mmCIF file of C-alpha atoms in Angstrom:
data_model
loop_
_atom_site.group_PDB
_atom_site.id
_atom_site.type_symbol
_atom_site.label_atom_id
_atom_site.label_comp_id
_atom_site.label_asym_id
_atom_site.label_seq_id
_atom_site.Cartn_x
_atom_site.Cartn_y
_atom_site.Cartn_z
ATOM 1 C CA MET A 1 90.324 -22.143 67.694
ATOM 2 C CA ILE A 2 87.669 -23.451 65.377
ATOM 3 C CA VAL A 3 85.911 -20.678 63.474
ATOM 4 C CA GLY A 4 83.801 -22.749 61.046
ATOM 5 C CA ILE A 5 82.449 -26.285 60.521
ATOM 6 C CA GLY A 6 80.553 -27.576 57.576
ATOM 7 C CA SER A 7 79.368 -30.911 56.294
ATOM 8 C CA ASP A 8 77.555 -32.115 53.249
ATOM 9 C CA LEU A 9 76.138 -35.330 51.846
ATOM 10 C CA CYS A 10 75.773 -35.694 48.075
ATOM 11 C CA ASP A 11 73.999 -38.342 46.022
ATOM 12 C CA ILE A 12 76.477 -39.624 43.421
ATOM 13 C CA ARG A 13 73.610 -40.545 41.101
ATOM 14 C CA ARG A 14 72.584 -36.872 41.030
ATOM 15 C CA ILE A 15 76.038 -35.925 39.905
ATOM 16 C CA GLU A 16 75.984 -38.710 37.254
ATOM 17 C CA ARG A 17 72.751 -37.304 35.854
ATOM 18 C CA SER A 18 74.245 -33.782 35.757
ATOM 19 C CA LEU A 19 77.336 -35.125 33.936
ATOM 20 C CA GLU A 20 75.146 -36.915 31.417
ATOM 21 C CA ARG A 21 72.684 -34.073 30.877
ATOM 22 C CA PHE A 22 74.915 -30.991 31.027
ATOM 23 C CA ALA A 23 78.474 -32.413 30.544
ATOM 24 C CA ASP A 24 80.995 -29.558 30.252
ATOM 25 C CA ARG A 25 78.424 -26.905 31.071
ATOM 26 C CA PHE A 26 78.099 -28.443 34.541
ATOM 27 C CA THR A 27 81.720 -29.232 35.207
ATOM 28 C CA HIS A 28 83.021 -25.884 33.906
ATOM 29 C CA ARG A 29 80.491 -23.986 36.034
ATOM 30 C CA VAL A 30 81.285 -25.794 39.350
ATOM 31 C CA PHE A 31 84.828 -27.210 39.138
ATOM 32 C CA THR A 32 88.272 -25.770 38.424
ATOM 33 C CA ALA A 33 90.508 -27.005 35.662
ATOM 34 C CA GLY A 34 92.586 -28.956 38.185
ATOM 35 C CA GLU A 35 89.559 -30.680 39.688
ATOM 36 C CA ARG A 36 88.228 -31.618 36.231
ATOM 37 C CA ALA A 37 91.610 -33.056 35.202
ATOM 38 C CA ARG A 38 91.810 -35.170 38.322
ATOM 39 C CA CYS A 39 88.201 -36.480 38.061
ATOM 40 C CA ASP A 40 88.339 -37.069 34.303
ATOM 41 C CA ARG A 41 91.357 -39.361 34.640
ATOM 42 C CA ARG A 42 89.232 -41.935 36.310
ATOM 43 C CA ALA A 43 86.952 -44.474 34.659
ATOM 44 C CA ALA A 44 84.225 -43.715 37.212
ATOM 45 C CA ARG A 45 84.164 -39.908 37.183
ATOM 46 C CA ALA A 46 81.007 -39.254 39.184
ATOM 47 C CA PRO A 47 82.197 -40.328 42.657
ATOM 48 C CA GLY A 48 85.211 -37.930 42.371
ATOM 49 C CA TYR A 49 83.018 -35.066 41.225
ATOM 50 C CA ALA A 50 80.495 -35.831 43.976
ATOM 51 C CA ARG A 51 83.172 -35.828 46.710
ATOM 52 C CA ARG A 52 84.413 -32.419 45.449
ATOM 53 C CA PHE A 53 80.886 -31.059 45.163
ATOM 54 C CA ALA A 54 80.219 -32.068 48.791
ATOM 55 C CA ALA A 55 83.504 -30.483 49.871
ATOM 56 C CA LYS A 56 82.554 -27.173 48.207
ATOM 57 C CA GLU A 57 79.109 -27.252 49.898
ATOM 58 C CA ALA A 58 80.682 -28.072 53.290
ATOM 59 C CA CYS A 59 83.235 -25.277 52.820
ATOM 60 C CA ALA A 60 80.603 -22.723 51.984
ATOM 61 C CA LYS A 61 78.719 -23.752 55.142
ATOM 62 C CA ALA A 62 81.901 -23.456 57.221
ATOM 63 C CA LEU A 63 82.445 -20.018 55.794
ATOM 64 C CA GLY A 64 78.882 -19.122 56.923
ATOM 65 C CA THR A 65 77.710 -17.964 53.482
ATOM 66 C CA GLY A 66 76.602 -20.891 51.422
ATOM 67 C CA ILE A 67 77.064 -20.378 47.731
ATOM 68 C CA ALA A 68 76.124 -16.720 48.046
ATOM 69 C CA ARG A 69 77.362 -13.315 49.147
ATOM 70 C CA GLY A 70 80.274 -13.296 46.690
ATOM 71 C CA VAL A 71 81.317 -16.957 47.271
ATOM 72 C CA PHE A 72 81.210 -18.919 44.015
ATOM 73 C CA TRP A 73 81.790 -22.634 43.212
ATOM 74 C CA ARG A 74 85.179 -22.184 41.579
ATOM 75 C CA ASP A 75 86.403 -19.986 44.492
ATOM 76 C CA MET A 76 86.871 -23.276 46.375
ATOM 77 C CA GLU A 77 89.186 -25.860 44.870
ATOM 78 C CA VAL A 78 89.798 -29.305 46.364
ATOM 79 C CA VAL A 79 93.515 -30.076 46.037
ATOM 80 C CA ASN A 80 95.681 -32.842 47.462
ATOM 81 C CA LEU A 81 98.906 -32.447 49.439
ATOM 82 C CA HIS A 82 101.900 -34.546 48.380
ATOM 83 C CA SER A 83 100.773 -37.119 50.995
ATOM 84 C CA GLY A 84 97.409 -37.430 49.229
ATOM 85 C CA GLN A 85 95.551 -35.647 51.992
ATOM 86 C CA PRO A 86 92.770 -33.425 50.637
ATOM 87 C CA THR A 87 92.585 -29.734 51.475
ATOM 88 C CA LEU A 88 91.024 -26.644 49.923
ATOM 89 C CA ARG A 89 92.532 -23.758 48.025
ATOM 90 C CA LEU A 90 90.358 -20.660 48.300
ATOM 91 C CA THR A 91 90.317 -17.682 45.977
ATOM 92 C CA GLY A 92 88.065 -14.718 45.241
ATOM 93 C CA GLY A 93 85.085 -14.270 47.483
ATOM 94 C CA ALA A 94 85.758 -17.450 49.437
ATOM 95 C CA LEU A 95 89.241 -16.218 50.340
ATOM 96 C CA ALA A 96 87.910 -12.818 51.287
ATOM 97 C CA ARG A 97 85.327 -14.420 53.591
ATOM 98 C CA LEU A 98 87.981 -16.642 55.127
ATOM 99 C CA ASP A 99 90.201 -13.644 55.784
ATOM 100 C CA ALA A 100 87.291 -11.897 57.533
ATOM 101 C CA LEU A 101 86.738 -14.894 59.806
ATOM 102 C CA ILE A 102 90.339 -15.193 61.000
ATOM 103 C CA PRO A 103 91.201 -12.950 63.962
ATOM 104 C CA PRO A 104 94.280 -10.685 63.749
ATOM 105 C CA GLY A 105 97.536 -12.506 64.622
ATOM 106 C CA HIS A 106 96.145 -15.837 63.427
ATOM 107 C CA VAL A 107 96.490 -17.909 60.273
ATOM 108 C CA ALA A 108 93.834 -20.182 58.762
ATOM 109 C CA ARG A 109 94.076 -23.937 58.475
ATOM 110 C CA LEU A 110 91.424 -25.898 56.579
ATOM 111 C CA HIS A 111 90.859 -29.540 57.501
ATOM 112 C CA VAL A 112 88.987 -31.607 54.920
ATOM 113 C CA SER A 113 87.672 -35.170 55.089
ATOM 114 C CA LEU A 114 86.144 -36.806 51.959
ATOM 115 C CA THR A 115 84.531 -40.219 51.576
ATOM 116 C CA ASP A 116 82.069 -42.033 49.418
ATOM 117 C CA ASP A 117 80.018 -45.183 49.802
ATOM 118 C CA PRO A 118 77.829 -45.306 46.667
ATOM 119 C CA PRO A 119 75.354 -43.960 46.213
ATOM 120 C CA LEU A 120 76.526 -41.277 48.658
ATOM 121 C CA ALA A 121 79.555 -38.993 48.936
ATOM 122 C CA GLN A 122 80.309 -37.007 52.083
ATOM 123 C CA ALA A 123 82.596 -34.163 53.066
ATOM 124 C CA PHE A 124 83.470 -32.371 56.324
ATOM 125 C CA VAL A 125 85.377 -29.102 56.502
ATOM 126 C CA ILE A 126 86.743 -27.477 59.621
ATOM 127 C CA ILE A 127 88.248 -23.995 59.564
ATOM 128 C CA GLU A 128 90.814 -23.425 62.296
ATOM 129 C CA ALA A 129 92.526 -20.231 63.319
ATOM 130 C CA LEU A 130 96.024 -20.811 64.638
ATOM 131 C CA PRO A 131 98.274 -18.228 66.274
ATOM 132 C CA ALA A 132 100.755 -16.869 63.743
#
């Protein structure tokens, strides 16, 4: 059963301006070390950061909290499976909220879709509860 859906659209130019203006202060506040390493390996960093920013916003919406009520930016990390498929690793307040959403006898599965078509990046997150 689906217990949460979120989507977000992010302007890549806005992320570019934040990278230029705030540099590490921005990236260290919002992104995990793993996300920073992945984005910083690319010549064009902003689209990768924008996709991940949109995924975090979409996840916070799917959790029903937004970036509030104990859910922080770095509690949500976009990671890739060996196949390259994106997913989310939740910790802290985001994980606690996820656990509260999932009914007893079920396990959570997060579905993530990321895309960009400059100047926009988009993410969808679906939280599914599957029988254990």
